[in-house]
Short mmCIF file of C-alpha atoms in Angstrom, two decimals:
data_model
loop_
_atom_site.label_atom_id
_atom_site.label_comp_id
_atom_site.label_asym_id
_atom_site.label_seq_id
_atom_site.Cartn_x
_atom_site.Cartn_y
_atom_site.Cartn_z
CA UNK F 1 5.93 -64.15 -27.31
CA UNK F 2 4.60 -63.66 -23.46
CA UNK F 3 7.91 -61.69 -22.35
CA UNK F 4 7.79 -59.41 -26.30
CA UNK F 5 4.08 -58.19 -25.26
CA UNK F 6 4.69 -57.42 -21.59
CA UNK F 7 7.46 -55.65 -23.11
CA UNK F 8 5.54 -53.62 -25.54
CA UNK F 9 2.50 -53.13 -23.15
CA UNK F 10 5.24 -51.35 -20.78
CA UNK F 11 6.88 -49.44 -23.21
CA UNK F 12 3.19 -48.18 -24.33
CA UNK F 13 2.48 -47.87 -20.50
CA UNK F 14 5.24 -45.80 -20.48
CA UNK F 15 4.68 -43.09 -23.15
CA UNK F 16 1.24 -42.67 -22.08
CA UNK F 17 2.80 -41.95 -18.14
CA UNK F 18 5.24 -39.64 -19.72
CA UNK F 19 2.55 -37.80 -22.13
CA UNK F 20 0.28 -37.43 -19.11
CA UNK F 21 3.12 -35.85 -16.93
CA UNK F 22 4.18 -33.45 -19.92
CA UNK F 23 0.18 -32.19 -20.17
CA UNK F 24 0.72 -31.92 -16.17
CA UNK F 25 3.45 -29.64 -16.90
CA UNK F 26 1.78 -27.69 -19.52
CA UNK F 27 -1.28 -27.03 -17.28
CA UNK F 28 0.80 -25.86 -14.39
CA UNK F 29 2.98 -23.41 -16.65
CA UNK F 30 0.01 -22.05 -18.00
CA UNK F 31 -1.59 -21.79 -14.28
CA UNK F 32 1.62 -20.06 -13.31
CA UNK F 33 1.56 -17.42 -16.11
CA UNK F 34 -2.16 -16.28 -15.36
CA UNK F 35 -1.28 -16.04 -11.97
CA UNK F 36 1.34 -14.12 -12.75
CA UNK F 37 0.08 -11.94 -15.09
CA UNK F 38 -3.09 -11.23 -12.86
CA UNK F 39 -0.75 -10.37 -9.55
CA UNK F 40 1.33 -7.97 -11.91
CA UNK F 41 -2.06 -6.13 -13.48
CA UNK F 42 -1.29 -7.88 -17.09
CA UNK F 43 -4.67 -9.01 -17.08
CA UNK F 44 -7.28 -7.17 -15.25
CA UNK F 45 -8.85 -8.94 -11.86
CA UNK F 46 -12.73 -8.19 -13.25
CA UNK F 47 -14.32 -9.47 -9.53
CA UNK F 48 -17.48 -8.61 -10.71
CA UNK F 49 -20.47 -8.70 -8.09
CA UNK F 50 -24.10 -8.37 -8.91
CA UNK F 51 -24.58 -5.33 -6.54
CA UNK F 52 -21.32 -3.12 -7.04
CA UNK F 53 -18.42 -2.72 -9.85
CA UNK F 54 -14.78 -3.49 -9.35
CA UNK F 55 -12.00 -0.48 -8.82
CA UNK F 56 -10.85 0.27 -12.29
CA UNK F 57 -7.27 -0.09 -12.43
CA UNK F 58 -6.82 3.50 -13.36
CA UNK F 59 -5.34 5.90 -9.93
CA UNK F 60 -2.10 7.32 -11.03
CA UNK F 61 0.34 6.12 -9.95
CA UNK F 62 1.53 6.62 -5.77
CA UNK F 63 5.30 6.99 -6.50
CA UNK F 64 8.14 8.43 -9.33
CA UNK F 65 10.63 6.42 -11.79
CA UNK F 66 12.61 6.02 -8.75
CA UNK F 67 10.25 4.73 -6.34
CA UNK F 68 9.67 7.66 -4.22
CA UNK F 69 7.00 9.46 -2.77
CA UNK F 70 5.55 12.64 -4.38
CA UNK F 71 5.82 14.80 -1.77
CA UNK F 72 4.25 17.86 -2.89
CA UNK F 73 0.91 15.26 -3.23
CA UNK F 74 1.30 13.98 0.18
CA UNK F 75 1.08 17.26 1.52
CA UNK F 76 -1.71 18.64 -0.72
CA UNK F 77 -3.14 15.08 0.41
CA UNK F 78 -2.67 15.53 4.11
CA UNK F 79 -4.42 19.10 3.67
CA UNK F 80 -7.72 17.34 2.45
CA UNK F 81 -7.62 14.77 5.11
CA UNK F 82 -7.10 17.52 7.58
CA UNK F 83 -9.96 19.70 6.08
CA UNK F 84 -12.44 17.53 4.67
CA UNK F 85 -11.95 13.68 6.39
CA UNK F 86 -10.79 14.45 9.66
CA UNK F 87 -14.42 15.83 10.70
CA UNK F 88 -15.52 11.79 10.66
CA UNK F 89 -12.58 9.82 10.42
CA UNK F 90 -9.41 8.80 12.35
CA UNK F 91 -5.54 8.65 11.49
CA UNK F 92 -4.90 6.15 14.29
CA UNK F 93 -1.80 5.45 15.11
CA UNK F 94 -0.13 8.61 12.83
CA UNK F 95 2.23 10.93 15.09
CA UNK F 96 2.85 14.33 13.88
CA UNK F 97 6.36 13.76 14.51
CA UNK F 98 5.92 10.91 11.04
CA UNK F 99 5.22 13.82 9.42
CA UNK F 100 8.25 15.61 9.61
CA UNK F 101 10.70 16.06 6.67
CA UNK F 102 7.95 14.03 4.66
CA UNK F 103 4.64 15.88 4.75
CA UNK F 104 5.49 19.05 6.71
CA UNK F 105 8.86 20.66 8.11
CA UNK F 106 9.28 20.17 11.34
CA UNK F 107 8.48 24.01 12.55
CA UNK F 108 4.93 23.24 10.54
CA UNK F 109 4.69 20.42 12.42
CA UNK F 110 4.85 21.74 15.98
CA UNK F 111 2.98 24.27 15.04
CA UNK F 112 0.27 22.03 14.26
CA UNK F 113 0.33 19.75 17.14
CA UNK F 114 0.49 23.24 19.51
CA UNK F 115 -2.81 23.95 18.29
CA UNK F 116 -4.67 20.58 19.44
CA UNK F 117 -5.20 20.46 23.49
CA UNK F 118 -4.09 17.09 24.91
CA UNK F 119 -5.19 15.49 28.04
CA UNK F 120 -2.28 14.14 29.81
CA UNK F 121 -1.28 13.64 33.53
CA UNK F 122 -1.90 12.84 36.21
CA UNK F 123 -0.08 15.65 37.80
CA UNK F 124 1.62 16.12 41.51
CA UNK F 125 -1.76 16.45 42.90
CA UNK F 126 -3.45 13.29 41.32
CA UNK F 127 -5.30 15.67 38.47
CA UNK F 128 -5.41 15.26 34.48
CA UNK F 129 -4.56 18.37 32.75
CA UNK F 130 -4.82 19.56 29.40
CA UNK F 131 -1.69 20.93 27.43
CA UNK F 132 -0.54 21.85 24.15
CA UNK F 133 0.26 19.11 21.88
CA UNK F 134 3.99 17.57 20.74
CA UNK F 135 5.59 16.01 17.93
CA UNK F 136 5.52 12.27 20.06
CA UNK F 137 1.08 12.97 20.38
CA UNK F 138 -0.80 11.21 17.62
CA UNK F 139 -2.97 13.03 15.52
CA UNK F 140 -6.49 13.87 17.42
CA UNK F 141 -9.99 11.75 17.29
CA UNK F 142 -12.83 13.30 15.71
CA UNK F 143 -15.04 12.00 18.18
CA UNK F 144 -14.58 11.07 22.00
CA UNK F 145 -15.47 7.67 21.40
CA UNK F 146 -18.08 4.85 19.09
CA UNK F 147 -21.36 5.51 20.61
CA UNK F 148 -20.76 9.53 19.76
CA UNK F 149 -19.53 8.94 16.32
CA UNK F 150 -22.91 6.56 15.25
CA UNK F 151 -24.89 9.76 17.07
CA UNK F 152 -23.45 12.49 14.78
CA UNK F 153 -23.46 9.80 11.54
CA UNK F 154 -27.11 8.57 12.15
CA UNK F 155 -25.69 5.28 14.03
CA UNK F 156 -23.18 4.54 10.48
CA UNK F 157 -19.45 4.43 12.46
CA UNK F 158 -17.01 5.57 10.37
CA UNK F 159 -13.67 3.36 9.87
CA UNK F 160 -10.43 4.97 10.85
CA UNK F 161 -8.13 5.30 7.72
CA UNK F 162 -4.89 4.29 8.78
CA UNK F 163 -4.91 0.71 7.35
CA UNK F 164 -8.20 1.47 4.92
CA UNK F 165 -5.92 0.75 1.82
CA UNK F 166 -4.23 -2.50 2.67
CA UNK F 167 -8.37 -3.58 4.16
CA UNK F 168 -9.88 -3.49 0.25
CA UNK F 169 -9.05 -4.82 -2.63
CA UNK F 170 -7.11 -3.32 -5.15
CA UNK F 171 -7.07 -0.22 -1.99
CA UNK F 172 -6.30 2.62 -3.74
CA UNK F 173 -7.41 2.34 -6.56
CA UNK F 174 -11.15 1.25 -4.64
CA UNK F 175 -10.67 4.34 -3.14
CA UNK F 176 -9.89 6.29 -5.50
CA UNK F 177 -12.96 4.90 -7.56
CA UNK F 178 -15.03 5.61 -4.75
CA UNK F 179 -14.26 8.95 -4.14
CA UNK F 180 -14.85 10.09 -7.53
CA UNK F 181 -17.94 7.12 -8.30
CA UNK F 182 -21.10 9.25 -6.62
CA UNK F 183 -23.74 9.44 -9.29
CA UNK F 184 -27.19 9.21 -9.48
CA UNK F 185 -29.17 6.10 -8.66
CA UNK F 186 -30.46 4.59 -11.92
CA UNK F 187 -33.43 3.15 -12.71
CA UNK F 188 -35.12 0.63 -10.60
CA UNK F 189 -32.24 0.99 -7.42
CA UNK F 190 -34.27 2.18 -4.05
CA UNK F 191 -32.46 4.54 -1.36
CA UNK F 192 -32.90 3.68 1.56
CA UNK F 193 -32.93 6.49 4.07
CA UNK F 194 -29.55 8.97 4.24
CA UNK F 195 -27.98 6.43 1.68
CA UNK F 196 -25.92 7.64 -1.45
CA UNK F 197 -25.50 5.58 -4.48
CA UNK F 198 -21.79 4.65 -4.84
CA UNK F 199 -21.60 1.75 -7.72
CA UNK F 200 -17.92 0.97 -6.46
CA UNK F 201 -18.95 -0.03 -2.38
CA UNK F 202 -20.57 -3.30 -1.56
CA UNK F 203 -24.53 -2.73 -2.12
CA UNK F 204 -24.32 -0.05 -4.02
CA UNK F 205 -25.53 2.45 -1.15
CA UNK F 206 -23.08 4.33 1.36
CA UNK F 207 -24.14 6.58 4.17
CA UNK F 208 -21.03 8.76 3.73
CA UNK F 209 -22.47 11.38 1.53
CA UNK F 210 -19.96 12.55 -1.29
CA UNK F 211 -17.12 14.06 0.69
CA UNK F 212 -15.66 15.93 -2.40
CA UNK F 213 -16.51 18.97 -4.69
CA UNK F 214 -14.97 21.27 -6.81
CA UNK F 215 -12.82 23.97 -5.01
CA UNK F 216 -13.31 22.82 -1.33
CA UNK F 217 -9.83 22.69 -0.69
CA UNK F 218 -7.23 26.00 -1.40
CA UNK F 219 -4.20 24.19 -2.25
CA UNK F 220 -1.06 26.29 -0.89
CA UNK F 221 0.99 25.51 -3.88
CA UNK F 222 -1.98 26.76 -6.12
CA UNK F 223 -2.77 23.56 -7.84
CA UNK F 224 -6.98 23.05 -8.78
CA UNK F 225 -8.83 21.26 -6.58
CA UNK F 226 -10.81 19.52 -8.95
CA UNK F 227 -12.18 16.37 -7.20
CA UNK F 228 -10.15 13.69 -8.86
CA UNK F 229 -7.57 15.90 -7.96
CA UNK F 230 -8.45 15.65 -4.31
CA UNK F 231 -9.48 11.99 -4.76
CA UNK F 232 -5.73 11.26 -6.32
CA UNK F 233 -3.70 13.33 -3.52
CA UNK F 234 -5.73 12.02 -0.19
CA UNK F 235 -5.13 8.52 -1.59
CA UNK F 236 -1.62 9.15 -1.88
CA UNK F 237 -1.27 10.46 1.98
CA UNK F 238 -3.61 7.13 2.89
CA UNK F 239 -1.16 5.02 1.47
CA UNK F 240 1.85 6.26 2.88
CA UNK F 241 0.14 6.32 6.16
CA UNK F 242 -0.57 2.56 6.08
CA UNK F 243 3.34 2.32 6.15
CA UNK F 244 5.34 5.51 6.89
CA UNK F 245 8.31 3.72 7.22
CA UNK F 246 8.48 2.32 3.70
CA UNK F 247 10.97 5.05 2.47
CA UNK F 248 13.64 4.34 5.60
CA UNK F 249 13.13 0.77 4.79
CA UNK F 250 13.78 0.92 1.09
CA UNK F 251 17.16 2.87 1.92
CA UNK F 252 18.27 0.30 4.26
CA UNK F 253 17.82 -1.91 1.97
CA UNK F 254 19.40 -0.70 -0.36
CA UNK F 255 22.44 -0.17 1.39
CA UNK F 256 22.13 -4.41 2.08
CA UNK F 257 22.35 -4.76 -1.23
CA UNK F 258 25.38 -2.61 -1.57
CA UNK F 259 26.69 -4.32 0.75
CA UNK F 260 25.99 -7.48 -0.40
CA UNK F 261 27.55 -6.85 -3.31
CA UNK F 262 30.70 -5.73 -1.97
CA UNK F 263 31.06 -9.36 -0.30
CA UNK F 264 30.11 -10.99 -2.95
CA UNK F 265 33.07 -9.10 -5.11
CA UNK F 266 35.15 -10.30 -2.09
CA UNK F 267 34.27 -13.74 -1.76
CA UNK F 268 34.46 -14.38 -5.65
CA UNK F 269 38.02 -12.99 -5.59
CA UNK F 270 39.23 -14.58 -2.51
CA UNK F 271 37.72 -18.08 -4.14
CA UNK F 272 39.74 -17.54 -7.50
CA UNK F 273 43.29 -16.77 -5.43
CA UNK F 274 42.18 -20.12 -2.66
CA UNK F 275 41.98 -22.42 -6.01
CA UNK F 276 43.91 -20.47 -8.84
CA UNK F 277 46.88 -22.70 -7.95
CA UNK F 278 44.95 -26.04 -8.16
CA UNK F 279 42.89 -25.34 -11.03
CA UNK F 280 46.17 -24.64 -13.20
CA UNK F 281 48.22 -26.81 -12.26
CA UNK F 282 49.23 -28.64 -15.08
CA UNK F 283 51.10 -32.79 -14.28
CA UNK F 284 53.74 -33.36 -16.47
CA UNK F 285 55.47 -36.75 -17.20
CA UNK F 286 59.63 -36.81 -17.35
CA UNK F 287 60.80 -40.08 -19.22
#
């Protein structure tokens, strides 16, 4: 009787081990398939604060049905960094020679850089001296350095906007939202002094005033400036500028895969000739 209820307290022991472990499993699927479905926008990341609203996922979308850059948007969105940001904010680290063959032709190009005066040297006698700019010179610096740029923004510093989209969440899609989100402060919300009310950055109040209106910006291929627009096509350039290289590196990798699959056609028929013989072989018995 002693060894039958051991035995039955195990096998009960058991099944409840094995129900807990298949509720373990359950809960980590479903775990897995939130995750999932939040990384791939299935279900929306709400990130709600009490003092500012998350990016809507809503900025059309950066590239085609064959993942590449609309060019004529990068260009139109180049022209409104160069026109309307590039009075307070950086490109650090941009070259105008990047730009070539993706935002301008390369004649537009060294045109452009001509026109900016770049202090290089020293020269024979130990001087700097300024010169016209080239394709290798990075794109100029509104301001000479931090303590001028807080002076002419009433001490706000504003961020360079090379990396800005991969630096917020959801990036372009925050800055979309915040480039079309200026409104009126409601009810109850105090300004503090030369501060804008922005529901989509952290607070609630910016010191950047609205950088975009109607019609600031003469597109050369005659499209309207309207400021989503604007907002949609200056995203665009920010996001290939946080990596320019993303188109050269999704054509070497494709040819990998190419590649790839060539050896693996290869190696799949040099395996069926190596074993062929073995693997038909057939042992037959003579009396």
């Amino acid at each position: 009787w002693a060894d039958e209820g051991r035995k039955a307290e195990g096998a009960e022991g058991q099944r409840l081990r094995d129900d807990a472990a298949a509720l373990g499993k359950v809960v980590a699927a479903g775990a897995g398939i939130a995750g999932a479905s939040l990384y791939m926008g299935l279900i929306p990341d709400v990130g709600a604060s009490g003092d500012h609203l998350p990016a809507p996922l809503n900025r059309p979308p950066m590239t085609t049905k064959l993942l590449a850059y609309d060019t004529a948007s990068l260009r139109r969105g180049y022209q409104v960094y160069k026109e309307v940001c590039a009075t307070c904010h950086s490109l650090d680290g941009i070259r105008y020679g990047q730009l070539v063959n993706v935002v301008l032709l390369e004649e537009e190009a060294k045109k452009e850089a001509a026109e900016v005066e770049v202090v290089d040297g020293p020269d024979d006698t130990g001087e700097m001296f300024e010169r016209p700019g080239k394709l290798t010179d990075a794109l100029p610096r509104p301001y000479p350095n931090e303590e001028a740029a807080r002076y002419a923004n009433n001490g706000a510093l504003p961020p360079p906007l090379t990396l800005i989209i991969g630096a917020r969440h959801n990036g372009s899609h925050y800055l979309f939202s915040l480039l079309t989100g200026y409104q009126s402060a409601p009810a109850g919300v105090q300004l503090g002094d030369n501060m804008h009310y922005n529901p989509y950055f952290v607070g609630g109040q910016i010191a950047m005033p609205p950088p975009l209106s109607d019609e600031m910006v003469e597109y050369d291929d005659g499209t309207e400036a309207s400021v989503s627009q604007m907002a949609k096509d200056v995203t665009h350039f920010l996001e290939w500028a946080l990596a320019p290289q993303w188109a050269d590196n999704k054509h070497t990798e494709l040819k990998k895969a190419v590649v790839a699959l060539g050896l693996a056609g290869v190696a799949f028929y040099w395996n069926k000739q190596k074993w062929s013989v073995l693997k038909t072989r057939q042992l037959r018995r003579f009396k």
